[in-house]
mmCIF file of C-alpha atoms and ligand atoms in Angstrom:
data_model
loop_
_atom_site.group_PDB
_atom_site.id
_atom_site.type_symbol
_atom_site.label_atom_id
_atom_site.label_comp_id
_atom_site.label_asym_id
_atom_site.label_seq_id
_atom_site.Cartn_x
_atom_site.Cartn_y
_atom_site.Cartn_z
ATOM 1 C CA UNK A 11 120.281 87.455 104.579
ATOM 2 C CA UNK A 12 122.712 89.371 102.427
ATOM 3 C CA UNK A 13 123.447 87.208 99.373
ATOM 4 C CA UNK A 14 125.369 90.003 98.004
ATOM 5 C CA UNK A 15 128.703 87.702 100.251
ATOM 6 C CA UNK A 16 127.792 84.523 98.211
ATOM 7 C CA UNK A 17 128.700 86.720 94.778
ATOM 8 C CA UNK A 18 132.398 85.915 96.557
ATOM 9 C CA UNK A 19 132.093 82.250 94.747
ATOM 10 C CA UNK A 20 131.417 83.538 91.348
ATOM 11 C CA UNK A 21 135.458 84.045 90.196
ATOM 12 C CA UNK A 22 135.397 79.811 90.866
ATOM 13 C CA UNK A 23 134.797 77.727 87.556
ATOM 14 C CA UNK A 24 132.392 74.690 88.593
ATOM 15 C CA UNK A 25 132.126 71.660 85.926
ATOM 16 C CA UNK A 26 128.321 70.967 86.678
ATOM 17 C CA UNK A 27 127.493 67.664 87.774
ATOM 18 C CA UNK A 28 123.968 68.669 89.822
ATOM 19 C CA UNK A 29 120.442 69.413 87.984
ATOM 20 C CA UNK A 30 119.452 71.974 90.472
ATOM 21 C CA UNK A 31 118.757 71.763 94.154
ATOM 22 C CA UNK A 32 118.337 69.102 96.170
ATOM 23 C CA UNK A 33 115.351 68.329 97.577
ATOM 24 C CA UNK A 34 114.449 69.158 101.471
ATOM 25 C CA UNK A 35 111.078 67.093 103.466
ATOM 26 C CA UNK A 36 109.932 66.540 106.769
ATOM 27 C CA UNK A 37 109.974 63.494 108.252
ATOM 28 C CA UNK A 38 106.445 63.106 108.674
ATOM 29 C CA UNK A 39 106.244 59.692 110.190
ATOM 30 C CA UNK A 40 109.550 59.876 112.977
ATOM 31 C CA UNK A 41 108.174 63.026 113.953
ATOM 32 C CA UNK A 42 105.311 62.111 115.182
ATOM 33 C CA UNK A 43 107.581 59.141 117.512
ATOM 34 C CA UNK A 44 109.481 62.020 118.809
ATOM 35 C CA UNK A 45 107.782 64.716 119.848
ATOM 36 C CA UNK A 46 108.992 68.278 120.431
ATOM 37 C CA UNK A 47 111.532 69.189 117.658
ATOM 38 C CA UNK A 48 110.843 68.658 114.054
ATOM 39 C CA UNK A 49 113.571 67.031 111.660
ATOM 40 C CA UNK A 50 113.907 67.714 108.223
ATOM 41 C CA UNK A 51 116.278 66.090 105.828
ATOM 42 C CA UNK A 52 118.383 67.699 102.951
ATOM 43 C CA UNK A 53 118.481 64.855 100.136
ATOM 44 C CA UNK A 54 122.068 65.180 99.164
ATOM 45 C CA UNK A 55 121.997 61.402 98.798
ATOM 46 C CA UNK A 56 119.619 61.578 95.881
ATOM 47 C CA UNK A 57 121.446 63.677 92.975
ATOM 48 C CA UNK A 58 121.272 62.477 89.241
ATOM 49 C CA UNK A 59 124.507 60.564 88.799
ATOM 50 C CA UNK A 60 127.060 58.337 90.239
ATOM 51 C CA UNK A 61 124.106 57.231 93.420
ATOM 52 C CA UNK A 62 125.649 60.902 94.662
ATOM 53 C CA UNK A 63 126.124 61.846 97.992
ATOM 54 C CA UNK A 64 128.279 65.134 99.192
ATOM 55 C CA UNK A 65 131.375 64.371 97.391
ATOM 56 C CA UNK A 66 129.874 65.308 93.992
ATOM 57 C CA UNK A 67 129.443 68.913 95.272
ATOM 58 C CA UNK A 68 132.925 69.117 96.076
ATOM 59 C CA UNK A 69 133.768 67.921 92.557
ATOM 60 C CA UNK A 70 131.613 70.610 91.024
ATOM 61 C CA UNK A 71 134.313 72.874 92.068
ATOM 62 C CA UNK A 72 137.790 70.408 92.363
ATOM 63 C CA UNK A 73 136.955 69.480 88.364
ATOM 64 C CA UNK A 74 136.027 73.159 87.213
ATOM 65 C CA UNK A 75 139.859 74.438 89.219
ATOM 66 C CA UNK A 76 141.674 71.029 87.274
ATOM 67 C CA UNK A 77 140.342 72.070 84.114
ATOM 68 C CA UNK A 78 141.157 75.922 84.922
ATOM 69 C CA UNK A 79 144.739 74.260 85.927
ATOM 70 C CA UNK A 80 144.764 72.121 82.478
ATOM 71 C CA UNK A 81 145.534 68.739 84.994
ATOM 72 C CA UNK A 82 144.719 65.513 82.672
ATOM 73 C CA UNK A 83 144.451 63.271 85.420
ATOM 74 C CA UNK A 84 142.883 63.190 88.797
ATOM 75 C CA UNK A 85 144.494 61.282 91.988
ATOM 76 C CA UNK A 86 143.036 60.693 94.409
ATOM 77 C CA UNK A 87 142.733 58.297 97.527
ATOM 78 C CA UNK A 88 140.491 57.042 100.381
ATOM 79 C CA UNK A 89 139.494 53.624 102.476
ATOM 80 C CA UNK A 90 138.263 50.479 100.472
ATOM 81 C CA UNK A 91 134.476 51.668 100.761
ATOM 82 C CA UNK A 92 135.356 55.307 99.634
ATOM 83 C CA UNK A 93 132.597 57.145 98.273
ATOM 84 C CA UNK A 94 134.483 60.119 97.681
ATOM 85 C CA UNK A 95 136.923 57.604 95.264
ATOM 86 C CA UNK A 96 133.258 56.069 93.479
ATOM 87 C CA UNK A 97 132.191 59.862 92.880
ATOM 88 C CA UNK A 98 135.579 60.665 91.683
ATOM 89 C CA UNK A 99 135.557 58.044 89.365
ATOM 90 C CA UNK A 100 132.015 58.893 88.187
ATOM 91 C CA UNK A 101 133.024 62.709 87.654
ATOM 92 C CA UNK A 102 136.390 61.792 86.133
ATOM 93 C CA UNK A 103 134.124 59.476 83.255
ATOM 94 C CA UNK A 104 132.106 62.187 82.704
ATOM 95 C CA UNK A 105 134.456 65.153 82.380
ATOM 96 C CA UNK A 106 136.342 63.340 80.320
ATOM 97 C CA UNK A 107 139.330 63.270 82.443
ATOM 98 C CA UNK A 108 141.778 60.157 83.546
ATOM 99 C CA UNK A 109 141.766 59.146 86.697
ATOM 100 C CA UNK A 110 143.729 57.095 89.765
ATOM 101 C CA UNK A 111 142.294 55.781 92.626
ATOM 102 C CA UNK A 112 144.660 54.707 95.726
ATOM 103 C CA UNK A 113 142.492 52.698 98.448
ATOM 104 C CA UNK A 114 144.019 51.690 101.842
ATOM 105 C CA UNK A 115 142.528 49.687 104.218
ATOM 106 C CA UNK A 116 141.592 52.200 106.435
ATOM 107 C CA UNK A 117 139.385 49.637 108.364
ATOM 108 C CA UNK A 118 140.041 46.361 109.623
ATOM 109 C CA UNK A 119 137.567 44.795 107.897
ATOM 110 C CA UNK A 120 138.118 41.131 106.618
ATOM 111 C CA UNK A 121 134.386 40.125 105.222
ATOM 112 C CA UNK A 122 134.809 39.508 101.782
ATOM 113 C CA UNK A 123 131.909 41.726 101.062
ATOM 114 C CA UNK A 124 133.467 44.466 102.043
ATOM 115 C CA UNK A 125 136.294 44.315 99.761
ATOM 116 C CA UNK A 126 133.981 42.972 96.190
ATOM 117 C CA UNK A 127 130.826 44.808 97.279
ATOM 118 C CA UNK A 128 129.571 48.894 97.628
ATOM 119 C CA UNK A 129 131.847 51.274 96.361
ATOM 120 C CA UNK A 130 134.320 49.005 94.603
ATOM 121 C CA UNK A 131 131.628 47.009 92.719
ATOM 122 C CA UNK A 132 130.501 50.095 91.296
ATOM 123 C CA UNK A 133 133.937 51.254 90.597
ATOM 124 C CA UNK A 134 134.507 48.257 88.804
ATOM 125 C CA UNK A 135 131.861 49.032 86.568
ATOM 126 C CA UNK A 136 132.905 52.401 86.118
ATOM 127 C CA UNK A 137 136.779 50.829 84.453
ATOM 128 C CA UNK A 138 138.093 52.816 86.982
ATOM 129 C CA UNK A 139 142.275 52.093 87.743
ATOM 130 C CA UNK A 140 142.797 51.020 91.899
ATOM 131 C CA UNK A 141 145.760 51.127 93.260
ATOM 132 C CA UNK A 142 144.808 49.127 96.143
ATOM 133 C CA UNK A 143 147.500 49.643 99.443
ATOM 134 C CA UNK A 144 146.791 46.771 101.841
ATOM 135 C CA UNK A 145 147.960 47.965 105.562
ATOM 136 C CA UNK A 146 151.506 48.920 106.251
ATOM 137 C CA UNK A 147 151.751 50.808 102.458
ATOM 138 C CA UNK A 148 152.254 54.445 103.312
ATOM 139 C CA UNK A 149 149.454 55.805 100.699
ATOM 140 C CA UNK A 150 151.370 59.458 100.849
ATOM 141 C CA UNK A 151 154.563 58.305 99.969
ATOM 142 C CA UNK A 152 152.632 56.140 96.949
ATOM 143 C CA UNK A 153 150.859 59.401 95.843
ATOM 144 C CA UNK A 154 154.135 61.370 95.473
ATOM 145 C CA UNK A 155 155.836 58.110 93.529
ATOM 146 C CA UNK A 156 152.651 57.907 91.133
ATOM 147 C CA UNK A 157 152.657 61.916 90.567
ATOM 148 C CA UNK A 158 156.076 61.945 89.599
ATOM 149 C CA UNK A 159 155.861 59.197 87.675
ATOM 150 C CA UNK A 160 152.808 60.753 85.833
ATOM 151 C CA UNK A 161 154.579 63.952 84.806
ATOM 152 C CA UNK A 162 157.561 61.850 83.696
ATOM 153 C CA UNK A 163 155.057 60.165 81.390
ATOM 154 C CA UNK A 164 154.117 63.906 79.886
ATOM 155 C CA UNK A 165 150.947 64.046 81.938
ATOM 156 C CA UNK A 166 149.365 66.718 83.974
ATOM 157 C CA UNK A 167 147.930 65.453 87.685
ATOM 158 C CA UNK A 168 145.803 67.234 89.974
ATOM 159 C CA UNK A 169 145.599 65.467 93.196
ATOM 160 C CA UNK A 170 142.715 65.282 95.450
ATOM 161 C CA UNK A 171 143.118 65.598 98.995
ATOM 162 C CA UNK A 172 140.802 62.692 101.278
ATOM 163 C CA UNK A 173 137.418 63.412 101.078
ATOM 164 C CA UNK A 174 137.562 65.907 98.732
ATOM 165 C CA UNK A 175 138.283 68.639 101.311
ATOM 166 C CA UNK A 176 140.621 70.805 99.735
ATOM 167 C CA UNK A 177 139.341 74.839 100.345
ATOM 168 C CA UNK A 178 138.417 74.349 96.660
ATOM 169 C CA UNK A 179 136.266 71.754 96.993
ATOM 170 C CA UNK A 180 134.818 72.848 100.088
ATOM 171 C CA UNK A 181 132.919 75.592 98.257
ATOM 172 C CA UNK A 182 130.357 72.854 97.337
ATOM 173 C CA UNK A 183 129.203 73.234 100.264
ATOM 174 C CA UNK A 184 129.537 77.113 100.838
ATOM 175 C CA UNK A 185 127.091 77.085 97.800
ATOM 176 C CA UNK A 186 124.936 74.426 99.535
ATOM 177 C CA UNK A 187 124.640 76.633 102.556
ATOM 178 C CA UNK A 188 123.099 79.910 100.048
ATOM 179 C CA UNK A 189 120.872 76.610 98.414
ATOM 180 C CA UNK A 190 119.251 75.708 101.688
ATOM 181 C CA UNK A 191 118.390 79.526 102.727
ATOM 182 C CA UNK A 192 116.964 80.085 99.694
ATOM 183 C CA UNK A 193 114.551 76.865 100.305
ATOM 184 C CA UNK A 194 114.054 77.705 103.639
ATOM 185 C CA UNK A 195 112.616 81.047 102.172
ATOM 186 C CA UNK A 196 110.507 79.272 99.949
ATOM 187 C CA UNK A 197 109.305 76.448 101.846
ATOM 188 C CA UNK A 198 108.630 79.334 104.182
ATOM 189 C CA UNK A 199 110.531 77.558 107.550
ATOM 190 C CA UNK A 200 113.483 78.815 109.252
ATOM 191 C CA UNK A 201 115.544 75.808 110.467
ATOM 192 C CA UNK A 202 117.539 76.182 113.768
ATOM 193 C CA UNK A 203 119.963 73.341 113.261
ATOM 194 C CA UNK A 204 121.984 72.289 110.722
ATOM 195 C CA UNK A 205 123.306 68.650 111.195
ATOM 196 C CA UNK A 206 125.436 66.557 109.139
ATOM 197 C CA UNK A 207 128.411 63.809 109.811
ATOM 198 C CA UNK A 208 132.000 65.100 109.912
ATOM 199 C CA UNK A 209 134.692 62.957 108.504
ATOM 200 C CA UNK A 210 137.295 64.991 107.253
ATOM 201 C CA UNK A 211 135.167 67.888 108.177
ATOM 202 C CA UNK A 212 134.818 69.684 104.457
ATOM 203 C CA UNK A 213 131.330 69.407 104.699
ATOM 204 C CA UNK A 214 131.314 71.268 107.862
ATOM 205 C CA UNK A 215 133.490 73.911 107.240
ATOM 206 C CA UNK A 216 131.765 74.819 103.556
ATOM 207 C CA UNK A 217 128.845 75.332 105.391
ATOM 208 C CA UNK A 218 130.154 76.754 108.313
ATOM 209 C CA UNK A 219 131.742 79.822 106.025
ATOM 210 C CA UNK A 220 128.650 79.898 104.256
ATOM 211 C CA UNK A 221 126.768 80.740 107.412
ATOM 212 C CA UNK A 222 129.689 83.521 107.952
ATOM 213 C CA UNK A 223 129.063 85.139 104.991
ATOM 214 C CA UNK A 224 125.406 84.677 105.133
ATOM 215 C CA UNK A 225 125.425 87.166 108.036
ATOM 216 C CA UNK A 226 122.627 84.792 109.822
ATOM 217 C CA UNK A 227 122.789 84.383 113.617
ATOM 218 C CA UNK A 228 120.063 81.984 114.128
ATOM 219 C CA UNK A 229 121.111 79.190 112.780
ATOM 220 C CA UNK A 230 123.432 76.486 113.962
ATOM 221 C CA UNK A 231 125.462 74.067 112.844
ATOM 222 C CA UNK A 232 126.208 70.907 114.688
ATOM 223 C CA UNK A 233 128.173 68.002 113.593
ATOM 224 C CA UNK A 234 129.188 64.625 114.891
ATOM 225 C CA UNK A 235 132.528 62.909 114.057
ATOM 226 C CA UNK A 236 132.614 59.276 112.015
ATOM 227 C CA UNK A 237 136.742 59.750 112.171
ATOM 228 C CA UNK A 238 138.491 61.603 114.184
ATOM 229 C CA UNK A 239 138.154 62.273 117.803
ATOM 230 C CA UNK A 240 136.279 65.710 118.664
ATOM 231 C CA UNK A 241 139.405 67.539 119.358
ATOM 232 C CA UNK A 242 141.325 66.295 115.996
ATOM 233 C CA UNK A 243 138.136 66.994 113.899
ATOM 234 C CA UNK A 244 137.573 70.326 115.716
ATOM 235 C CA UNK A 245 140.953 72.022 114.458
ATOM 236 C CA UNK A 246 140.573 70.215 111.265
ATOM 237 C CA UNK A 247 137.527 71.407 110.565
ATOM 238 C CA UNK A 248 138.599 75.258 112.057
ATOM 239 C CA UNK A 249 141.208 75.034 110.235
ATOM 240 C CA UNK A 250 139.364 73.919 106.680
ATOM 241 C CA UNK A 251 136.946 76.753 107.287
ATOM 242 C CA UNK A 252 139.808 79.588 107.651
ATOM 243 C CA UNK A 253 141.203 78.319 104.594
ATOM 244 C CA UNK A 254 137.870 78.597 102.962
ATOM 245 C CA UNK A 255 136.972 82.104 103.984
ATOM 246 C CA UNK A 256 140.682 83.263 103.104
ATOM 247 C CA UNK A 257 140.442 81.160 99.606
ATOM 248 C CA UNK A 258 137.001 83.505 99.219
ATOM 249 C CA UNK A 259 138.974 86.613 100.043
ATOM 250 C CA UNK A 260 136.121 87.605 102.673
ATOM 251 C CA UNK A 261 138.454 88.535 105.259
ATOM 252 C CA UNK A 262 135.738 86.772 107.948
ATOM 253 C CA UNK A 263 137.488 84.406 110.563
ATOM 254 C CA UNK A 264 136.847 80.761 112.128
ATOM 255 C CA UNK A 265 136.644 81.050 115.906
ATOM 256 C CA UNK A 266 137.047 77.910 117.898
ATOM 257 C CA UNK A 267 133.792 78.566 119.724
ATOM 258 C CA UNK A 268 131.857 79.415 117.022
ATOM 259 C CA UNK A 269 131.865 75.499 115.687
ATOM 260 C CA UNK A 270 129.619 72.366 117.458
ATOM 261 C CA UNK A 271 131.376 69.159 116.816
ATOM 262 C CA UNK A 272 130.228 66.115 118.933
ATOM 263 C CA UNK A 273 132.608 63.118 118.983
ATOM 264 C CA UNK A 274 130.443 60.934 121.347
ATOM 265 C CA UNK A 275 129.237 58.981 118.454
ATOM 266 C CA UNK A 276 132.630 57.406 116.776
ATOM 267 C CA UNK A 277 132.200 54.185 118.424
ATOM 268 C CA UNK A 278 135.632 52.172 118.837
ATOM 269 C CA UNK A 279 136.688 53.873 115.017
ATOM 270 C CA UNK A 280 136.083 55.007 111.843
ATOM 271 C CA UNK A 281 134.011 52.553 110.681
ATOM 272 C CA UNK A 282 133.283 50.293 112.838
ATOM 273 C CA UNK A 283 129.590 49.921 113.611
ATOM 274 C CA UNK A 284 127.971 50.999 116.552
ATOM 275 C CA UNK A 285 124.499 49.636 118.080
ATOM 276 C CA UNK A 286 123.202 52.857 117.825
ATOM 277 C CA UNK A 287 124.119 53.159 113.936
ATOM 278 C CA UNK A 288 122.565 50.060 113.521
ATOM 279 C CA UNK A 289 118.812 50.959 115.540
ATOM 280 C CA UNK A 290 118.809 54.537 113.533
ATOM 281 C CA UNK A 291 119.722 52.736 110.225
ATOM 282 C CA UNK A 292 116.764 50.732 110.883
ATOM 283 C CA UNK A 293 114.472 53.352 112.449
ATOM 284 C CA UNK A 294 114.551 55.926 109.964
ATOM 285 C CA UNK A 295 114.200 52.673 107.019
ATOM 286 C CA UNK A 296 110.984 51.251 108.899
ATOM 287 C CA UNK A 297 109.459 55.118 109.579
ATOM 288 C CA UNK A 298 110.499 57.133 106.294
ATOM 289 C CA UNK A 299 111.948 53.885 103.863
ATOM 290 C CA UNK A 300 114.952 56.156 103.688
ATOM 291 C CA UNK A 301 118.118 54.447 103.986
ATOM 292 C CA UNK A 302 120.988 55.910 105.792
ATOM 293 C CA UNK A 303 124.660 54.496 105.729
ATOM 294 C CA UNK A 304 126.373 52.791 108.090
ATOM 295 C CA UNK A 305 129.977 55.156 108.254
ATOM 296 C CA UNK A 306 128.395 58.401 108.471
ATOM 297 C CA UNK A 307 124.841 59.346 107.897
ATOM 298 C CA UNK A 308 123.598 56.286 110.304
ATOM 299 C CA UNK A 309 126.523 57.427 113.197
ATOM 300 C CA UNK A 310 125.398 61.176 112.974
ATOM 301 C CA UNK A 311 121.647 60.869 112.910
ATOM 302 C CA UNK A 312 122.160 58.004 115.735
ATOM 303 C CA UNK A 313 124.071 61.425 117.507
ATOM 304 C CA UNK A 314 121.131 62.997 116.671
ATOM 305 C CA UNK A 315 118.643 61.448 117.919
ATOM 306 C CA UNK A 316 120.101 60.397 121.518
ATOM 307 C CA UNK A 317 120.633 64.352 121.829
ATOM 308 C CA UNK A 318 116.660 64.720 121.105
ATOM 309 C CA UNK A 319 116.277 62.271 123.457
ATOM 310 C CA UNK A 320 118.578 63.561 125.968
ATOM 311 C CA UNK A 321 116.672 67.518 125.660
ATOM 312 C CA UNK A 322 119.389 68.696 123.998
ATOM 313 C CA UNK A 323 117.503 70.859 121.444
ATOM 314 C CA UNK A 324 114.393 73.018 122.890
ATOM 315 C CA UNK A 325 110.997 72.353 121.722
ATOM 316 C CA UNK A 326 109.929 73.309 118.710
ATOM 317 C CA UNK A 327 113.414 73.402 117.021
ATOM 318 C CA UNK A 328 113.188 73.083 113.599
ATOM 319 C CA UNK A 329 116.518 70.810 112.889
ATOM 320 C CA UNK A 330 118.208 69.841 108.967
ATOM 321 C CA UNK A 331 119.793 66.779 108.625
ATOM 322 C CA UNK A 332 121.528 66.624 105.471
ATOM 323 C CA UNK A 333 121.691 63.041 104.234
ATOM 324 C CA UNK A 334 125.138 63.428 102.443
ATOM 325 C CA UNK A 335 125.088 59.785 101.454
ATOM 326 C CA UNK A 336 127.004 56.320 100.770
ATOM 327 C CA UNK A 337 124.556 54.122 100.709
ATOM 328 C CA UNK A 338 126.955 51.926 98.375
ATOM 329 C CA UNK A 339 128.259 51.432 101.516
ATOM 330 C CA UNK A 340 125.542 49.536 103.395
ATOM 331 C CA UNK A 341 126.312 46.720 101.143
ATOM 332 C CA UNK A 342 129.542 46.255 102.281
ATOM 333 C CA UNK A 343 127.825 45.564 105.624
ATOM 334 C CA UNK A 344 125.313 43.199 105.517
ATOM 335 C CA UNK A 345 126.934 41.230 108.104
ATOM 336 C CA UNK A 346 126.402 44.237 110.506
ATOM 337 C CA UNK A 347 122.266 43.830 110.011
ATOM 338 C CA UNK A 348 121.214 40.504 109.172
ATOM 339 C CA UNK A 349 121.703 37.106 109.515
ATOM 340 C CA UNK A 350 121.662 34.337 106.757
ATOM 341 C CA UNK A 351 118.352 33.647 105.662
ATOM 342 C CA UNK A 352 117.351 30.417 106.761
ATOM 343 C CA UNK A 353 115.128 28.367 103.942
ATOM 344 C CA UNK A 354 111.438 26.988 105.418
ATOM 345 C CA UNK A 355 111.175 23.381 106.100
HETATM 346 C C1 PLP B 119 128.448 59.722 102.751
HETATM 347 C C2 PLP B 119 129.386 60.660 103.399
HETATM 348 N N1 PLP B 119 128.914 61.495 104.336
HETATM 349 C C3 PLP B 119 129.722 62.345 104.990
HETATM 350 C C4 PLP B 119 131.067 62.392 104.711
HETATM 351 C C5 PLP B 119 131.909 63.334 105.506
HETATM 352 O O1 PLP B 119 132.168 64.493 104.792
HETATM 353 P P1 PLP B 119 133.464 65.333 105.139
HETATM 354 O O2 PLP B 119 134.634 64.460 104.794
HETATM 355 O O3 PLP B 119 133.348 66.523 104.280
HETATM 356 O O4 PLP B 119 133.419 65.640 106.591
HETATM 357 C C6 PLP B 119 131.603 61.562 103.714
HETATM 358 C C7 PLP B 119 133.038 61.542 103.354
HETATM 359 O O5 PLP B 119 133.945 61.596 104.084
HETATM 360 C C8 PLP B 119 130.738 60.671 103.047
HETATM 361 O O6 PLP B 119 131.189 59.833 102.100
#
């Protein structure tokens, strides 16, 4: 691998949030069940603040270019559940910076658990101020309103696209691409799959330039959409990557062919829970006790696993799934996984 590319990241200031790697281990127990490929799993959903997830690698880089850009205060939006919002909240209290979070209801959702619960609860705790849009509340046309308003006020915002996924931020994950060779080196395994759940495809497209400029041609990257349908997320996430290999001055390109995105996995929207969420939430729990959530780790590895099933991977393939997170989120859906308890007689 020529890491000499990855030196392309070092003119980008990153406030750090992260001790060090994440950890990467086998799943010892599911393996055995399935037979023929291996899985692995990237523990992005264990980091040392905030109950992390992806977003907080994105914020490594959004908080170190707000800083560079003297903003005061960070705006930013997502659904009710947002774990991108929690994480900016939790980054925002720790950098020291104000902070504005605008939450839609992005899913029709009307259990009152999803609206106390998960993300808000801990957001909540955090002080942090919601601006909360219910349907029919254009949240763009809020965002411009609030910024102005802001700099009227004397202060200095930086807004935060959804999910993080500005170029910027998407070099979280450029750098989490050079992290995971440099495991795979140690731990002594090549992987030959990549596999993690695209949403507003960031997370995709970091890694996806990362693998450019890692020179590598044996590894692939697959993803499976939680949002968008494949076609959407496809140019979104082509798209994100060409911005992130021009933002790195590397002059390397994003061909449409060169990116996997499955979009059989969405279910009827973003989400919404699918039975097949729900049966690899509780697989990989009652195999591994690792907990996957139910918007986008538990719809991706569900992908996952019907394409093992269905011999889409050869034998032998050694596959990553990174868990990027948002387990907050699973408890904004008990009613998706069990019913009441019912006292004994
Ligand atoms: C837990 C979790 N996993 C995956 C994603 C998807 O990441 P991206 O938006 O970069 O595609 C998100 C956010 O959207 C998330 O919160």
């Amino acid at each position: 691998m020529t890491t000499m590319n990855f030196k392309l990241l070092d003119p980008f200031p990153k406030f750090q949030f992260l001790d060090g790697p994440t950890g990467i281990q086998p799943l010892r127990q599911l393996n055995k069940q399935l037979g023929g490929v291996e899985l692995f799993v990237k523990r992005d959903d264990i980091m040392g603040m905030g109950l992390a997830g992806n977003k907080l690698r994105k914020l490594e880089y959004i908080i170190g270019d707000a800083l560079k850009n003297n903003a005061d205060t960070l705006i930013t939006s997502g659904g009710l559940q947002s774990n991108h919002a929690r994480l900016t909240a939790v980054a925002a209290s720790y950098s020291k910076m104000d902070y504005e979070l605008v939450l839609t209801e992005a899913v029709a959702n009307d259990n009152p658990e999803y609206k106390k619960n998960g993300n808000i609860l801990l957001e909540q705790i955090l002080g942090a101020k919601i601006h909360y849009l219910t349907k029919g509340k254009d949240p763009a046309t809020f965002i411009d309103d609030r910024i102005n308003s802001l700099r009227k006020s004397g202060r200095a915002p930086y807004l935060i696209p959804l999910g993080g996924s500005s170029p910027t931020g998407c070099l979280g994950y450029v750098n989490c691409f050079q992290e995971i060779t440099g495991q795979a080196d140690e731990l002594n395994i090549h992987f030959d799959y990549i596999i993690v759940p695209n949403g507003t495809g960031g997370t995709h497209a970091g890694l996806f330039a990362g693998l450019k400029l890692s020179g590598m041609k044996d590894i692939r990257i697959k993803s499976y959409t939680v949002l968008n349908h494949a076609d959407a997320a496809h140019n979104q996430t082509r798209e994100k990557a060409g911005a992130i290999l021009n933002l790195l001055k590397s002059g390397l390109t994003a061909e449409r062919d060169e990116l996997v995105i499955d979009g059989n996995f969405l279910g009827a929207g973003y989400g919404i829970p699918t039975n097949e969420m729900k049966e690899a939430v509780k697989l990989l729990a009652r195999t591994e006790g690792i907990f996957l959530d139910p918007v986008y780790t538990g719809k991706a590895f569900a992908g996952m696993l019907a394409d093992i099933s269905a011999g889409k991977f050869r034998k032998g393939d050694k596959l990553l799934f990174i868990l990027t997170g948002g387990l907050p989120g699973l408890f904004a859906y008990q009613s998706a996984f069990g019913p009441e308890l019912s006292p004994e007689k």
